[in-house]
Amino acid sequence: MSVTAPLGFRAAGVAAGIKDGGQRDVAVVINDGPHHSAAAVFTKNRVKAAPVQWSQQAVADGQVRAVVLNSGGANACTGAAGFQDARTTAEHLAAALNDSADRIVVCSTGLIGERLPMPKLLAGVDAAVAEAARDGGLNAADAIRTTDTVSKIAFRRGSGYTIGGMAKGAGMLAPSLATMLSVLTTDAVLTPEQCTALLRAATEVTFDRLDTDGCTSTNDTVVLMASGASGTTPDEAEFSRLLTEVCQDLCRQLLADAEGATKAIAIEVVGAASTDDAVTVGRAIARNALFKCAIYGEDPNWGRVLAAVGTTDAVFEPDNINVAINGVWVCRGGSVGDDRAKVNLKPRDVTVTVDLSAGSASATVWTTDLTVDYVHENSAYST
Amino acid sequence: MSVTAPLGFRAAGVAAGIKDGGQRDVAVVINDGPHHSAAAVFTKNRVKAAPVQWSQQAVADGQVRAVVLNSGGANACTGAAGFQDARTTAEHLAAALNDSADRIVVCSTGLIGERLPMPKLLAGVDAAVAEAARDGGLNAADAIRTTDTVSKIAFRRGSGYTIGGMAKGAGMLAPSLATMLSVLTTDAVLTPEQCTALLRAATEVTFDRLDTDGCTSTNDTVVLMASGASGTTPDEAEFSRLLTEVCQDLCRQLLADAEGATKAIAIEVVGAASTDDAVTVGRAIARNALFKCAIYGEDPNWGRVLAAVGTTDAVFEPDNINVAINGVWVCRGGSVGDDRAKVNLKPRDVTVTVDLSAGSASATVWTTDLTVDYVHENSAYST
């Protein structure tokens, strides 16, 4: 299903030889209309990859005809030549579609600091356009994998329309976009302004709250395209809920496949004075190396949770904090609570609940444990 | 030498049975005067251990007679009872010295969230006072070790006076104090106000710039005591330089002994618009898990350096950043520079130089690599 679940979209994923092993590495997602409304959100990292710089311009007018994505190279920190490579890629796809380059979004993922092999990439774009079809969503999702072990796809049916999506990302997942790349599609009738508002609302509570390793990528891009092919103008509330569900579904898959992780951890912060406070506290815990090691060791070390909370400027009194790990309130009133021996940390899914006793706002941040395999995988990635 | 290198100080380290293995676990450092000027800096973590809460009050008037330290338990997140334990410890030592409890600094280190075994601790304080001697500095430094594999001590001779110091800390090292505990002593004649100013100036460029794992402890304390026993009123500039050297020396030892580390990494940020910018950028790199894994893998992955720089709000243009790893400028103008194959990452000491091309300020932040052993050690610490 993936990005071709909604009407009006074709997609493909092909092996262009950018990666050594013969895997798929170039994807296209083409919106055949009738509408081409679109919006995108990008990494907040100030060191932005060339395709991000290109795509920010391309999406500015709210019109996108197609997205071209490659794995095997991030085209980041590649200077003016790298930007020209992104532009050339967009122009090449635009020519194949009889469209203009400023309606093409370009996404790249892989190692930073190396130029892309442009002849291979452009030949791959040609092959992808030739293959692009209504059933090509799965191959497209496959082609954008880097260290991902599985493809990530999702879809939801609304009242007379469909939302589809794909994503990739396994490491370098942090706020200000948690995934490196995601393409969302719908055949609902939406204006560009609606696309922007709905996409931001959905990513703010999903991708933006996934933080596996505190590292913010140079390439993060989430793009939403609306073809209008269903002819249905959706109820905004329903569409917003379903789009958020698709993003949430993709986030869960990203979390399940995070590099080297053995635990998927939901950090629920409740009793916060504001949503911002709840997110801040959740992120501080999600980024605490000692806490993440403890969960890897199946050790309900709530002291490390409090030490992480204490580094934030959220509203709380240390003596009023309660912490539960998998439902056992091991810390009450900032001090020793129920018997930590009662905590069962064997399951892969772990829930840490932090009650700040400072208000009624809440938020959940998702992260993973810090494992030996994470270190292995990321110490051997580029060499 | 350690804390008893200067005149006017006695110290001891004894095994009180707080730790299971019969190692030393209680230390005292006693200032026999004639002066008792002192200052201290504490963790900025808002979740402060009971001994920190006690000691902040005790040192407020600039007079400290003695410091009592224990390993084997942090007395953090232990509520009102834990605070009473810290007070009782201070009162006990004060009584043994015929002094008042509000002139006693208390430091604890070890697992968060457990009460201290008070009968053992108080008996240990008695034993330590009985043993306290001019040659007791080494035993005191030994008694405050937790996962430290070696004792950390340092001293410098000034013009007519001496500065000594000891420290402990192997993990949970992050800004706003990088070490868990350090005691500095001098026989110079100093006012409490001088102690405060000189200590802050020294820690700001040493302990505060050591960041091994981004985790800020609940117990960090650095205390400086001046006995005046040398009769020498020091030149402030010389004293400041030597005190900074002692702190720097201790930092180097902490870095060399950091949990599981295989590399000691100096991140030199130059060409910054301000010192704050340089420190911010240095810390962002020091805390980047992917960068730290790359150094562990001896991979000169400069793209991860730029990705970390890009998360900060420092003044820079991405296209003007240069990065050298062990002297090889692998990134020039934000893009590919000299051949990364020329970088030799075999030595334990690694220097990463980041030139922001935005000014003339600079700062160095010290960190370690992220290793399999770090994960092992911290996933098994409390269980």
PDB file of C-alpha atoms in Angstrom, chain A residues 44-47 77-79 111-114 172 213 215-216 218 259 288-290 293-294 296-297 299 301-304 306-307 310-316 318 321 334-336 340 370-372 374-376 378-379 381-383, chain B residues 44-47 77-79 111-114 172 213 215-216 218 259 288-290 293-294 296-297 299 301-304 306-307 310-316 318 321 334-336 340 370-372 374-376 378-379 381-383:
ATOM      1  CA  LYS A  44      16.128  22.178  12.006  1.00  0.00           C
ATOM      2  CA  ASN A  45      19.820  21.390  11.794  1.00  0.00           C
ATOM      3  CA  ARG A  46      21.554  24.497  10.457  1.00  0.00           C
ATOM      4  CA  VAL A  47      23.900  22.308   8.471  1.00  0.00           C
ATOM      5  CA  CYS A  77      28.440  18.976   3.230  1.00  0.00           C
ATOM      6  CA  THR A  78      29.200  18.775  -0.471  1.00  0.00           C
ATOM      7  CA  GLY A  79      29.324  22.512  -1.203  1.00  0.00           C
ATOM      8  CA  LEU A 111      26.957   9.065   4.377  1.00  0.00           C
ATOM      9  CA  ILE A 112      27.659  12.773   4.834  1.00  0.00           C
ATOM     10  CA  GLY A 113      30.481  14.445   2.934  1.00  0.00           C
ATOM     11  CA  GLU A 114      30.609  12.553  -0.326  1.00  0.00           C
ATOM     12  CA  MET A 172      20.331   9.840  13.926  1.00  0.00           C
ATOM     13  CA  ASP A 213      20.045   8.948  19.965  1.00  0.00           C
ATOM     14  CA  CYS A 215      21.453  13.215  16.952  1.00  0.00           C
ATOM     15  CA  THR A 216      19.766  15.534  14.472  1.00  0.00           C
ATOM     16  CA  THR A 218      21.260  17.081   8.052  1.00  0.00           C
ATOM     17  CA  GLU A 259      19.893   0.724  15.258  1.00  0.00           C
ATOM     18  CA  ASN A 288      20.353  10.397  29.026  1.00  0.00           C
ATOM     19  CA  ALA A 289      23.014   7.829  28.209  1.00  0.00           C
ATOM     20  CA  LEU A 290      23.079   6.364  31.712  1.00  0.00           C
ATOM     21  CA  CYS A 293      22.187   1.892  29.450  1.00  0.00           C
ATOM     22  CA  ALA A 294      20.221   0.969  32.575  1.00  0.00           C
ATOM     23  CA  TYR A 296      19.429  -2.084  28.260  1.00  0.00           C
ATOM     24  CA  GLY A 297      20.607  -3.839  31.425  1.00  0.00           C
ATOM     25  CA  ASP A 299      17.805  -2.257  35.637  1.00  0.00           C
ATOM     26  CA  ASN A 301      17.398   2.669  37.922  1.00  0.00           C
ATOM     27  CA  TRP A 302      14.930   5.487  38.625  1.00  0.00           C
ATOM     28  CA  GLY A 303      17.678   7.664  40.121  1.00  0.00           C
ATOM     29  CA  ARG A 304      18.978   8.236  36.606  1.00  0.00           C
ATOM     30  CA  LEU A 306      15.454  11.971  38.320  1.00  0.00           C
ATOM     31  CA  ALA A 307      18.996  13.071  37.506  1.00  0.00           C
ATOM     32  CA  GLY A 310      16.868  17.752  37.168  1.00  0.00           C
ATOM     33  CA  THR A 311      18.832  19.086  34.204  1.00  0.00           C
ATOM     34  CA  THR A 312      15.743  20.759  32.708  1.00  0.00           C
ATOM     35  CA  ASP A 313      14.110  24.107  33.417  1.00  0.00           C
ATOM     36  CA  ALA A 314      10.615  22.622  33.580  1.00  0.00           C
ATOM     37  CA  VAL A 315       8.336  23.587  36.448  1.00  0.00           C
ATOM     38  CA  PHE A 316       8.629  21.025  39.249  1.00  0.00           C
ATOM     39  CA  PRO A 318      12.201  17.660  43.210  1.00  0.00           C
ATOM     40  CA  ILE A 321       8.191  13.877  41.462  1.00  0.00           C
ATOM     41  CA  GLY A 334      11.309  12.314  44.870  1.00  0.00           C
ATOM     42  CA  SER A 335      12.426   9.446  47.046  1.00  0.00           C
ATOM     43  CA  VAL A 336      12.258   5.678  47.321  1.00  0.00           C
ATOM     44  CA  ARG A 340      12.115  -1.900  42.412  1.00  0.00           C
ATOM     45  CA  LEU A 370      21.678   2.396  24.408  1.00  0.00           C
ATOM     46  CA  THR A 371      23.204  -0.920  23.492  1.00  0.00           C
ATOM     47  CA  VAL A 372      26.430  -2.609  22.600  1.00  0.00           C
ATOM     48  CA  TYR A 374      24.326   0.556  18.675  1.00  0.00           C
ATOM     49  CA  VAL A 375      27.971   1.315  19.384  1.00  0.00           C
ATOM     50  CA  HIS A 376      29.156  -1.472  17.099  1.00  0.00           C
ATOM     51  CA  ASN A 378      27.829   3.287  14.478  1.00  0.00           C
ATOM     52  CA  SER A 379      31.531   2.803  14.986  1.00  0.00           C
ATOM     53  CA  TYR A 381      29.291   2.684   9.513  1.00  0.00           C
ATOM     54  CA  SER A 382      31.484   4.697   7.169  1.00  0.00           C
ATOM     55  CA  THR A 383      34.640   2.615   7.089  1.00  0.00           C
TER      56      THR A 383
ATOM     57  CA  LYS B  44      23.527  22.692  38.671  1.00  0.00           C
ATOM     58  CA  ASN B  45      21.232  19.691  38.561  1.00  0.00           C
ATOM     59  CA  ARG B  46      17.971  20.747  40.211  1.00  0.00           C
ATOM     60  CA  VAL B  47      17.667  17.313  41.754  1.00  0.00           C
ATOM     61  CA  CYS B  77      16.597  11.143  46.223  1.00  0.00           C
ATOM     62  CA  THR B  78      16.304   9.976  49.809  1.00  0.00           C
ATOM     63  CA  GLY B  79      13.882  12.625  51.045  1.00  0.00           C
ATOM     64  CA  LEU B 111      24.019   4.761  43.757  1.00  0.00           C
ATOM     65  CA  ILE B 112      21.091   7.185  43.797  1.00  0.00           C
ATOM     66  CA  GLY B 113      17.947   6.353  45.752  1.00  0.00           C
ATOM     67  CA  GLU B 114      19.227   4.372  48.715  1.00  0.00           C
ATOM     68  CA  MET B 172      28.111  10.967  34.787  1.00  0.00           C
ATOM     69  CA  ASP B 213      28.589  11.352  28.691  1.00  0.00           C
ATOM     70  CA  CYS B 215      24.944  13.246  32.210  1.00  0.00           C
ATOM     71  CA  THR B 216      24.874  15.718  35.087  1.00  0.00           C
ATOM     72  CA  THR B 218      23.059  14.996  41.566  1.00  0.00           C
ATOM     73  CA  GLU B 259      34.229   4.562  32.186  1.00  0.00           C
ATOM     74  CA  ASN B 288      26.962  13.561  19.953  1.00  0.00           C
ATOM     75  CA  ALA B 289      26.607   9.790  20.249  1.00  0.00           C
ATOM     76  CA  LEU B 290      27.307   9.148  16.579  1.00  0.00           C
ATOM     77  CA  CYS B 293      30.981   6.025  18.218  1.00  0.00           C
ATOM     78  CA  ALA B 294      32.906   7.040  15.098  1.00  0.00           C
ATOM     79  CA  TYR B 296      35.693   4.624  18.951  1.00  0.00           C
ATOM     80  CA  GLY B 297      35.745   2.996  15.514  1.00  0.00           C
ATOM     81  CA  ASP B 299      36.664   6.601  11.735  1.00  0.00           C
ATOM     82  CA  ASN B 301      33.695  10.885  10.193  1.00  0.00           C
ATOM     83  CA  TRP B 302      33.725  14.702  10.042  1.00  0.00           C
ATOM     84  CA  GLY B 303      30.165  14.799   8.730  1.00  0.00           C
ATOM     85  CA  ARG B 304      28.989  13.894  12.214  1.00  0.00           C
ATOM     86  CA  LEU B 306      29.215  19.223  11.249  1.00  0.00           C
ATOM     87  CA  ALA B 307      25.837  17.661  12.011  1.00  0.00           C
ATOM     88  CA  GLY B 310      24.487  22.521  13.123  1.00  0.00           C
ATOM     89  CA  THR B 311      22.276  21.839  16.138  1.00  0.00           C
ATOM     90  CA  THR B 312      23.656  24.867  18.018  1.00  0.00           C
ATOM     91  CA  ASP B 313      22.714  28.532  17.888  1.00  0.00           C
ATOM     92  CA  ALA B 314      26.351  29.669  17.699  1.00  0.00           C
ATOM     93  CA  VAL B 315      27.331  32.280  15.133  1.00  0.00           C
ATOM     94  CA  PHE B 316      28.614  30.554  11.974  1.00  0.00           C
ATOM     95  CA  PRO B 318      27.809  26.284   7.405  1.00  0.00           C
ATOM     96  CA  ILE B 321      33.380  25.764   8.799  1.00  0.00           C
ATOM     97  CA  GLY B 334      31.834  23.085   5.050  1.00  0.00           C
ATOM     98  CA  SER B 335      32.692  20.488   2.423  1.00  0.00           C
ATOM     99  CA  VAL B 336      35.223  17.799   1.615  1.00  0.00           C
ATOM    100  CA  ARG B 340      40.471  11.487   5.384  1.00  0.00           C
ATOM    101  CA  LEU B 370      31.318   6.008  23.298  1.00  0.00           C
ATOM    102  CA  THR B 371      32.317   2.401  23.631  1.00  0.00           C
ATOM    103  CA  VAL B 372      30.964  -1.077  24.095  1.00  0.00           C
ATOM    104  CA  TYR B 374      30.760   2.091  28.556  1.00  0.00           C
ATOM    105  CA  VAL B 375      27.449   0.432  27.745  1.00  0.00           C
ATOM    106  CA  HIS B 376      28.434  -2.755  29.524  1.00  0.00           C
ATOM    107  CA  ASN B 378      26.533   1.302  32.886  1.00  0.00           C
ATOM    108  CA  SER B 379      23.983  -1.370  32.124  1.00  0.00           C
ATOM    109  CA  TYR B 381      26.064  -0.796  37.620  1.00  0.00           C
ATOM    110  CA  SER B 382      23.242  -1.049  40.139  1.00  0.00           C
ATOM    111  CA  THR B 383      22.151  -4.644  39.758  1.00  0.00           C
TER     112      THR B 383
END
